[in-house]
Structure formats: structure tokens, C-alpha cells
Short mmCIF file of C-alpha atoms and ligand atoms in Angstrom, two decimals:
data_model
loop_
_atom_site.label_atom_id
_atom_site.label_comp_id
_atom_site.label_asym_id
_atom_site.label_seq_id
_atom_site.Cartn_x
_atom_site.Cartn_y
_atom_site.Cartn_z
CA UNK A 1370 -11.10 35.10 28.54
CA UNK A 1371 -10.20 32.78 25.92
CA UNK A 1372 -11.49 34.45 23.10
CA UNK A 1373 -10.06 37.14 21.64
CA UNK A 1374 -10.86 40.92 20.47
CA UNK A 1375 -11.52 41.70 16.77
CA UNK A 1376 -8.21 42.56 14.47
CA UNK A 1377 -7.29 45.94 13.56
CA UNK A 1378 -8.37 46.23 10.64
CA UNK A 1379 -9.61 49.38 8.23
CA UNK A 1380 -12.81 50.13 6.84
CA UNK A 1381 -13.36 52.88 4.24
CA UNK A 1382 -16.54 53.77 6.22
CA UNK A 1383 -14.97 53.94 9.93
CA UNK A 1384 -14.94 57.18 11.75
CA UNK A 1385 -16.58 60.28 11.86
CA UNK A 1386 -15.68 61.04 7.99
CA UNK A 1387 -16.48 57.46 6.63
CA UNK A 1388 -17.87 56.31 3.38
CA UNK A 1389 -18.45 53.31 1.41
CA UNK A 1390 -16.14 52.07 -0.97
CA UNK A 1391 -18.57 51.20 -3.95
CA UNK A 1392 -16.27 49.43 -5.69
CA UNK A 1393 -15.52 46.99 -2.26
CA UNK A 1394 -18.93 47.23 -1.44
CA UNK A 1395 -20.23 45.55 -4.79
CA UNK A 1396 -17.38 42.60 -4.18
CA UNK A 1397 -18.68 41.96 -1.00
CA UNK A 1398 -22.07 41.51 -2.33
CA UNK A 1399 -20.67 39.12 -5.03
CA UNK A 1400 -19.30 37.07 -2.03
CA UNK A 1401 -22.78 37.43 -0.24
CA UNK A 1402 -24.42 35.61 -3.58
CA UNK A 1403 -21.80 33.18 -4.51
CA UNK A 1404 -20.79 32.14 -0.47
CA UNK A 1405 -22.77 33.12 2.35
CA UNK A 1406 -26.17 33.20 0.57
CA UNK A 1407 -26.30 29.68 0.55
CA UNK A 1408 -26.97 29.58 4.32
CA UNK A 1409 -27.51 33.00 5.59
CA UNK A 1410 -30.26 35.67 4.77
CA UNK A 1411 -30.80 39.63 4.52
CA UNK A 1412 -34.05 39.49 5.68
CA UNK A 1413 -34.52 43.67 6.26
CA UNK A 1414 -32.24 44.74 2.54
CA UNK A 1415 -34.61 44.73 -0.43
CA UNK A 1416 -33.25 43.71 -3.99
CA UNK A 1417 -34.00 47.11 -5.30
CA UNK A 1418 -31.24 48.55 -2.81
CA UNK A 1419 -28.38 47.17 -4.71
CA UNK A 1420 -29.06 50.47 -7.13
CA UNK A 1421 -27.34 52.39 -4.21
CA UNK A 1422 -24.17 50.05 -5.10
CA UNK A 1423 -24.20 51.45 -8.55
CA UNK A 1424 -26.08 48.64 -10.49
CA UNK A 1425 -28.69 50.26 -12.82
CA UNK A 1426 -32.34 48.38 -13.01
CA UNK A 1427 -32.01 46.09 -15.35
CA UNK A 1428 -29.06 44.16 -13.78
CA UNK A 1429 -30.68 44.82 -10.31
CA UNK A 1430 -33.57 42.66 -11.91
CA UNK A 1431 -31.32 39.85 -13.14
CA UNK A 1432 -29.87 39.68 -9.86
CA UNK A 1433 -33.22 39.44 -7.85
CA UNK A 1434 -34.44 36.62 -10.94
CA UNK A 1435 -31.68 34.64 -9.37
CA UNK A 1436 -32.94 33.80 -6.22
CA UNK A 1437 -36.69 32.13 -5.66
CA UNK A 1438 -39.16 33.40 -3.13
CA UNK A 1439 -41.90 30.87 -1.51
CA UNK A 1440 -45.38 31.44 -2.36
CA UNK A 1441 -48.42 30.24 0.14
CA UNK A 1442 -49.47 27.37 -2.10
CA UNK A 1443 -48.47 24.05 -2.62
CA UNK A 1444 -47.88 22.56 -5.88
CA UNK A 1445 -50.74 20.27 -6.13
CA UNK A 1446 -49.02 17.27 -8.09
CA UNK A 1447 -45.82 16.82 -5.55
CA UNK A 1448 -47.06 18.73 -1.99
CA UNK A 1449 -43.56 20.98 -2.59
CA UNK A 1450 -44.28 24.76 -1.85
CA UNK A 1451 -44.96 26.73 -4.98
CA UNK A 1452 -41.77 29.57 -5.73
CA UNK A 1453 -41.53 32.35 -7.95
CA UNK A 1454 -38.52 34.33 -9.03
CA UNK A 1455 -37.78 37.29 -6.43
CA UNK A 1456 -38.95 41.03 -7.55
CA UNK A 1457 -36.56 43.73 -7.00
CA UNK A 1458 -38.84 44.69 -4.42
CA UNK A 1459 -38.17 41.35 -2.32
CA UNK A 1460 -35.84 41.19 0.22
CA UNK A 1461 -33.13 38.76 0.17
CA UNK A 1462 -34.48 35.48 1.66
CA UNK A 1463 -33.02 32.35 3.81
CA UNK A 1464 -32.14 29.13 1.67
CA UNK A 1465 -34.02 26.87 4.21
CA UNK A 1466 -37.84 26.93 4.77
CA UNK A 1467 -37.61 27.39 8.16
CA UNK A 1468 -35.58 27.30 11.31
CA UNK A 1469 -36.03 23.62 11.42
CA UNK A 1470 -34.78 23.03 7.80
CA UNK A 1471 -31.75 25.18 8.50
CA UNK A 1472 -30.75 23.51 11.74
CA UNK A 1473 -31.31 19.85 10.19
CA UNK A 1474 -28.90 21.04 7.70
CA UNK A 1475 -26.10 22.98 9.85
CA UNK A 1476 -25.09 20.38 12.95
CA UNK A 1477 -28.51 22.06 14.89
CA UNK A 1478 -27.36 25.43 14.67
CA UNK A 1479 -29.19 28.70 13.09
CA UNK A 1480 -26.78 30.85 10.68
CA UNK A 1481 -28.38 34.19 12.09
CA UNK A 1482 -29.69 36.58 9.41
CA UNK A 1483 -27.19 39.00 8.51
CA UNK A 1484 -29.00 41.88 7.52
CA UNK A 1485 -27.63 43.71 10.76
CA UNK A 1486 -24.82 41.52 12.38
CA UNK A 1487 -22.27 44.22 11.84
CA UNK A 1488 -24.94 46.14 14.77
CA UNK A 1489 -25.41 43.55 17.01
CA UNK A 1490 -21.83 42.27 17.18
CA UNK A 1491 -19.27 43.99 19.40
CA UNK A 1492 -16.65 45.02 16.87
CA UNK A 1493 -19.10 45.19 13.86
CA UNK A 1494 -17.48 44.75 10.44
CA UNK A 1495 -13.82 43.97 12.38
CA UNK A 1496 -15.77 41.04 14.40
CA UNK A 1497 -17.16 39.50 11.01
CA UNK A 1498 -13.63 40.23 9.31
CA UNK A 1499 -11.92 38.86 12.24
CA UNK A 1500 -14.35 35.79 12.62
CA UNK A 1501 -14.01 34.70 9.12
CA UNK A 1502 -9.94 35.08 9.14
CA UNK A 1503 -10.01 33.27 12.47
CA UNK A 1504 -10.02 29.72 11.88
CA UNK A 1505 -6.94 28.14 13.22
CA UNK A 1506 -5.46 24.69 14.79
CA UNK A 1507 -6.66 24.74 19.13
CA UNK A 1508 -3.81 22.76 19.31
CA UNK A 1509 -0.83 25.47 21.03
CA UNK A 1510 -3.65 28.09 20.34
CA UNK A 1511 -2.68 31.20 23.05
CA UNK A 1512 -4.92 34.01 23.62
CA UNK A 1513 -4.00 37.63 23.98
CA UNK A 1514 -2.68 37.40 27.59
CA UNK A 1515 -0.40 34.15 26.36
CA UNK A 1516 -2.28 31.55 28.17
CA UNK A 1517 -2.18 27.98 26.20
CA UNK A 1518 -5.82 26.86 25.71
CA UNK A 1519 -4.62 23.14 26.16
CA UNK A 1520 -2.41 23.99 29.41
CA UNK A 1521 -5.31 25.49 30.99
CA UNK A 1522 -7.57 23.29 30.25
CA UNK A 1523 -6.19 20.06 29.04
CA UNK A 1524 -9.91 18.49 28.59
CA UNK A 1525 -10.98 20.91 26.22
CA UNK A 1526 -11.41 19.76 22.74
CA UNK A 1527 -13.90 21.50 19.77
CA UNK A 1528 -16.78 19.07 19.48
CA UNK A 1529 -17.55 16.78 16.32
CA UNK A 1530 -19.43 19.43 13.95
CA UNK A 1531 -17.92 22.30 15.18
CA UNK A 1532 -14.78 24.33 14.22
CA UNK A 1533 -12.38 26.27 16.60
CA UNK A 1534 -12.59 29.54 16.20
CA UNK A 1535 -11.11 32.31 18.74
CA UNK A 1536 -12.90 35.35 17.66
CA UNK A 1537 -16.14 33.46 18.43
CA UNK A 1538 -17.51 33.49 22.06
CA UNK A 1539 -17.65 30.20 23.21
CA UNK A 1540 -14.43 29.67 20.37
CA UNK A 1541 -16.36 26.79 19.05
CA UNK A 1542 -18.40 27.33 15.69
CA UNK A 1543 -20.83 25.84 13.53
CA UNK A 1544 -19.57 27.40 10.55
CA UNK A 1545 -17.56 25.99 8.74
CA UNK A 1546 -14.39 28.26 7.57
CA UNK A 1547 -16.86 29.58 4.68
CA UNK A 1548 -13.16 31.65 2.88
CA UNK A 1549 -10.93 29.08 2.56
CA UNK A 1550 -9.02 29.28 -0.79
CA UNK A 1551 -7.70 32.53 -2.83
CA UNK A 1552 -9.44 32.66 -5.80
CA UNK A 1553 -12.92 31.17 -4.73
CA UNK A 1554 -14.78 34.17 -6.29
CA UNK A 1555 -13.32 35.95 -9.14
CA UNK A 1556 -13.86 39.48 -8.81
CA UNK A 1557 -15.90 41.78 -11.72
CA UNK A 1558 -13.55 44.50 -10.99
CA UNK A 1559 -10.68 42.06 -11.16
CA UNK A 1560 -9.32 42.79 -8.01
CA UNK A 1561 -7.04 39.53 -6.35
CA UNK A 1562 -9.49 37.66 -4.23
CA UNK A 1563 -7.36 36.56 -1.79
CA UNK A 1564 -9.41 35.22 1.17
CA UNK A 1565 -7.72 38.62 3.23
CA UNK A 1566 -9.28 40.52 0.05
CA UNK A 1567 -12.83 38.84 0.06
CA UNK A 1568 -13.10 38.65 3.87
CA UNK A 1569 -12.58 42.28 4.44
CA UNK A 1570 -15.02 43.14 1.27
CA UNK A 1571 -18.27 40.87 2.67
CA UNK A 1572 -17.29 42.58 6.14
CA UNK A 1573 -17.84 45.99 4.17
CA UNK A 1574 -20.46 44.93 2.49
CA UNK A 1575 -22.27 43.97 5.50
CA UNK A 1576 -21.78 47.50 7.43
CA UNK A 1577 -23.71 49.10 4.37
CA UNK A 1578 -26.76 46.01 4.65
CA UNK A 1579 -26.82 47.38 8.25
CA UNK A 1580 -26.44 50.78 7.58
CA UNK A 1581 -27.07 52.03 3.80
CA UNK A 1582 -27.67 55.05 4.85
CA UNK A 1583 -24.22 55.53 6.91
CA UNK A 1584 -23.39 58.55 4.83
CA UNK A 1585 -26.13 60.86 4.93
CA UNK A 1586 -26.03 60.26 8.79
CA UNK A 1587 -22.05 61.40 8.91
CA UNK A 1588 -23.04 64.17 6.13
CA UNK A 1589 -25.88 65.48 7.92
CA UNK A 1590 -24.06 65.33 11.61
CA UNK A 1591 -20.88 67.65 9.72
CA UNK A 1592 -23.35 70.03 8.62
CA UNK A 1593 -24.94 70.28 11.92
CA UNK A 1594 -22.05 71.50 13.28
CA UNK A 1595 -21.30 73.79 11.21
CA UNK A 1596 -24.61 75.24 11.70
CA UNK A 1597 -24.43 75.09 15.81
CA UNK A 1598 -20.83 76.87 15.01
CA UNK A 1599 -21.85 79.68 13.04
CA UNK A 1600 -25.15 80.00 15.03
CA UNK A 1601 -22.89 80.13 17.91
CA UNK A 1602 -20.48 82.64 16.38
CA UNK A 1603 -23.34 84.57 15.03
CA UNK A 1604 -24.60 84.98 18.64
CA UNK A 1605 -21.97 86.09 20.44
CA UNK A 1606 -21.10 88.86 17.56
CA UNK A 1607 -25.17 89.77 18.45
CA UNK A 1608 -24.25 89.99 22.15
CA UNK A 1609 -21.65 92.33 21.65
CA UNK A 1610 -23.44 94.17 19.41
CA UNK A 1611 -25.97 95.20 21.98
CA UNK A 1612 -24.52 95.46 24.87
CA UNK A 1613 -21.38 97.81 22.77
CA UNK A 1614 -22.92 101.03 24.46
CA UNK A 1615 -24.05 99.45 28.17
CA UNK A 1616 -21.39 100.60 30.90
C1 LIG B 1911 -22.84 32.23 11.85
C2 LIG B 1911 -20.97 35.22 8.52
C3 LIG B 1911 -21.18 31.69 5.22
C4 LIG B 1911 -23.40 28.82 8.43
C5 LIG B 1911 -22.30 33.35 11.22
C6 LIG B 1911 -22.03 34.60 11.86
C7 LIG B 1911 -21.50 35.43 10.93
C8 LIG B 1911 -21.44 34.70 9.70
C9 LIG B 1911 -21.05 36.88 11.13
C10 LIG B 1911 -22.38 34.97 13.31
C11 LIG B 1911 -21.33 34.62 14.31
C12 LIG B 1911 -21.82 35.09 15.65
O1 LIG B 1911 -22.83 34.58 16.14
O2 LIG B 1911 -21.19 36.00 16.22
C13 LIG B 1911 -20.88 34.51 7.33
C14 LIG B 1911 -20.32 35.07 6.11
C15 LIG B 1911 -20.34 34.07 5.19
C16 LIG B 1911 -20.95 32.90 5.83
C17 LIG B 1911 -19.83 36.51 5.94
C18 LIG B 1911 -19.81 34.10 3.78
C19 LIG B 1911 -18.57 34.56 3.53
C20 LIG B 1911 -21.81 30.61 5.79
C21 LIG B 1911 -22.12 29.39 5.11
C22 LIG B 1911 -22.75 28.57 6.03
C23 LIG B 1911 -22.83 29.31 7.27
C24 LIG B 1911 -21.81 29.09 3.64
C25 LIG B 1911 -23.31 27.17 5.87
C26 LIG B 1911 -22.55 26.19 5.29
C27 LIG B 1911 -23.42 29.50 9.63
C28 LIG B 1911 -23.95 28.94 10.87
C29 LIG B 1911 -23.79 29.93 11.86
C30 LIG B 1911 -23.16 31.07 11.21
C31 LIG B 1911 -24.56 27.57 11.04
C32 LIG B 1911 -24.16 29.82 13.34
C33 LIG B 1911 -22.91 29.40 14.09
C34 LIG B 1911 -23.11 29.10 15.55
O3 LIG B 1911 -24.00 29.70 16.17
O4 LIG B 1911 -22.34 28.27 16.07
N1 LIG B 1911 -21.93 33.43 9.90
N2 LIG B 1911 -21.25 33.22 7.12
N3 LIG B 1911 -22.27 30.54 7.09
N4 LIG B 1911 -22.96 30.76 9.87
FE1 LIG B 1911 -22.09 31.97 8.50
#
């Protein structure tokens, strides 16, 4: 086992009690648009969502006018597909026209969609955090037990087109390190974007693609218990109720 376990790491919306930060949330989606969007979709979040960040309609609009949605017809004068600026009620789509485009253009690999990576990935948002904060030199690399990557196995070396990467699987990526200087986004809310800062926000941002409804799920399961618990309490008061008299 070469590759290691995600950092520990905190998200506002871990645990039983968790919620989003809005404020981190809405950062992360301003590293979504100005990093990641350029190879990776949200294929199951709708424009019209981002209202649940706190953006009001008009600048939910603006936002979805940014990006350009295919239409099935091609322009007539150069054979191009036809696009049309995104509706709030489109869904955030992939850069590349297909899955051939967006191999060509990323050493044959397929930047997954990422509507619901923070599901599918052991560790969730602490995998993506981890992954992006990962990067590092294979040479003297050890792995959590202390083993030397290069003493082990002296042969191994990252492939042309691919960057080494211990949080990943197979430790070799096709990403490149996408968070690589502080400062690469400047933040609305003028918080530091360090690359710590911005990977941590697109890692929160991405549990709320996957789940925007976290919060009514932890609300709802609290006041479920308190239901079962005073149904419960309510019972056993009834119990002794009628049996008071019974020898
Ligand atoms: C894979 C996140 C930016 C290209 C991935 C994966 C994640 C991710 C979570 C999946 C890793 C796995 O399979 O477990 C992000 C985030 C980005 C970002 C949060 C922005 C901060 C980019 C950019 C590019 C890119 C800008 C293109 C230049 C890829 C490719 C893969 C990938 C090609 C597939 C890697 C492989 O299977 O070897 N990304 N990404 N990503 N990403 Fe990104």
C-alpha cells in the first residue's frame, strides 16, 4: 500500500450536526469557474442551484451567461456545432464535446464529472482536499508505514504525462497539480487564497454539488429522534398508567 489515506482535515458540514459554510461554499464555487471548470463538469447541479449559495437571480443569470451550451445544429457556413449561452436552468456542462475531445486534450485520460466525486471517493471532501494538496517529489517519497517508494521498487518512475501523486490510487495522475500558487483566485469575500485556503473551499464546495440538500437530511434525522424519544417516553408513562391498579 503505497498510497496513502486522506488528511485530517475539517469540514463545516462533517458529522451528525454539520452544515455548510456559505461563505466557503461560494469560494469554492469561484474556484470551480475560474480552475477546474476548464476540464471538469457538474453534469447533475443546475445553474439555478447556486441561489441556495446565497446569490439572488439576477447574478445567478450572469453566471449561467458565462458558460455556452451545444445546440443539435451545425452552423451551416463553418460545420462547428451551433452554442447558446446556458439558462439558469442548465446544468453545468464539460468543456470538451465529448469523451474523445477531452482525452485528446488530457494525455488520454477522462477528468470524471464532479457533480458527485465527494460520494464515490473513499474519504469524500478529505480525498479531493487531500488529492489536490498531494503533489510532491517520488523521489525519497515514504508512505505511512515508512517504506521508501524508490527502495522498494527502484524501477518505478511516474510516466511522461503524468504527475506523482500519493493520495491517488495507482499514485500516478493525469492532472496536473491544478492549485499551485497562493493567490491564483482572489477571493469576493477577500479571504487569503492560499492554495491550503482554496483547496479546502472547492473540497467544500463539492460535498454541497453532491449533497445540497445535506442539511435538511441532518435536520430532519435530529427531529426524528426527538420524536421516537418522546413517543418512547410518552409510552412508557401510558404503560404505567394502566397497569397503576393491576396486582
Ligand atoms: C481527475 C478534481 C482541475 C484534469 C480529478 C479527480 C478529482 C479532480 C477529484 C478524480 C481523482 C480520482 O479519480 O480519484 C479537480 C479539482 C480541480 C481540477 C477540484 C480544480 C481545483 C482540473 C483541471 C484539469 C483536470 C484544470 C485539466 C487541465 C483532470 C484529469 C483527471 C482528473 C485528466 C483524470 C485523472 C486520471 O484519471 O489520471 N480531478 N480537478 N482537473 N482531473 Fe481534475
Amino acid at each position: 500500500e503505497f498510497h496513502l489515506g486522506a488528511k485530517d482535515v475539517r469540514f463545516a458540514s462533517d458529522g451528525a450536526f454539520g452544515r455548510f459554510d456559505r461563505e466557503q461554499v461560494q469560494r469554492g464555487f469561484q474556484i470551480y469557474k475560474e480552475v477546474c471548470s476548464a476540464c471538469h463538469s457538474l453534469k447533475y447541479v443546475s445553474f439555478y442551484q447556486l441561489k441556495d449559495l446565497g446569490y439572488n437571480e439576477a447574478e445567478v443569470k450572469a453566471i449561467a451567461n458565462q458558460w455556452a451550451i451545444e445546440v443539435p445544429t451545425v452552423n451551416p457556413e463553418t460545420g462547428e456545432p451551433s452554442t447558446r449561452k446556458a439558462l439558469i436552468s442548465d446544468r453545468f456542462p464539460s468543456p470538451y464535446a465529448n469523451e474523445t475531445a477531452a482525452r485528446a486534450a488530457n494525455n488520454n485520460a477522462l477528468p470524471p464529472d464532479l457533480s458527485l466525486i465527494t460520494e464515490s471517493r473513499e474519504g469524500g471532501a478529505h480525498y479531493v482536499y487531500s488529492l489536490l494538496t498531494g503533489y510532491r517529489n517520488q523521489q525519497g517519497y515514504r508512505n505511512a508505514k515508512g517504506q521508501e517508494l524508490l527502495k522498494e521498487f527502484p524501477d518505478v518512475k511516474t510516466p511522461a504525462g503524468l504527475h506523482f501523486n500519493p493520495y491517488f490510487a495507482n499514485l500516478n495522475i493525469a492532472m496536473p497539480p491544478p492549485l499551485t500558487s497562493d493567490g491564483q483566485v482572489t477571493f469576493a469575500d477577500g479571504t487569503k487564497s492560499t492554495v491550503d485556503q482554496m483547496a479546502k473551499d472547492v473540497s467544500a464546495f463539492l460535498v454541497w454539488t453532491a449533497e445540497p440538500t445535506l442539511e435538511n437530511r441532518h435536520r430532519a434525522g435530529w427531529v426524528t429522534m426527538l420524536f421516537l424519544l418522546t413517543a418512547t417516553v410518552l409510552a412508557y408513562l401510558a404503560y404505567r398508567n394502566l397497569w397503576a391498579n393491576a396486582k
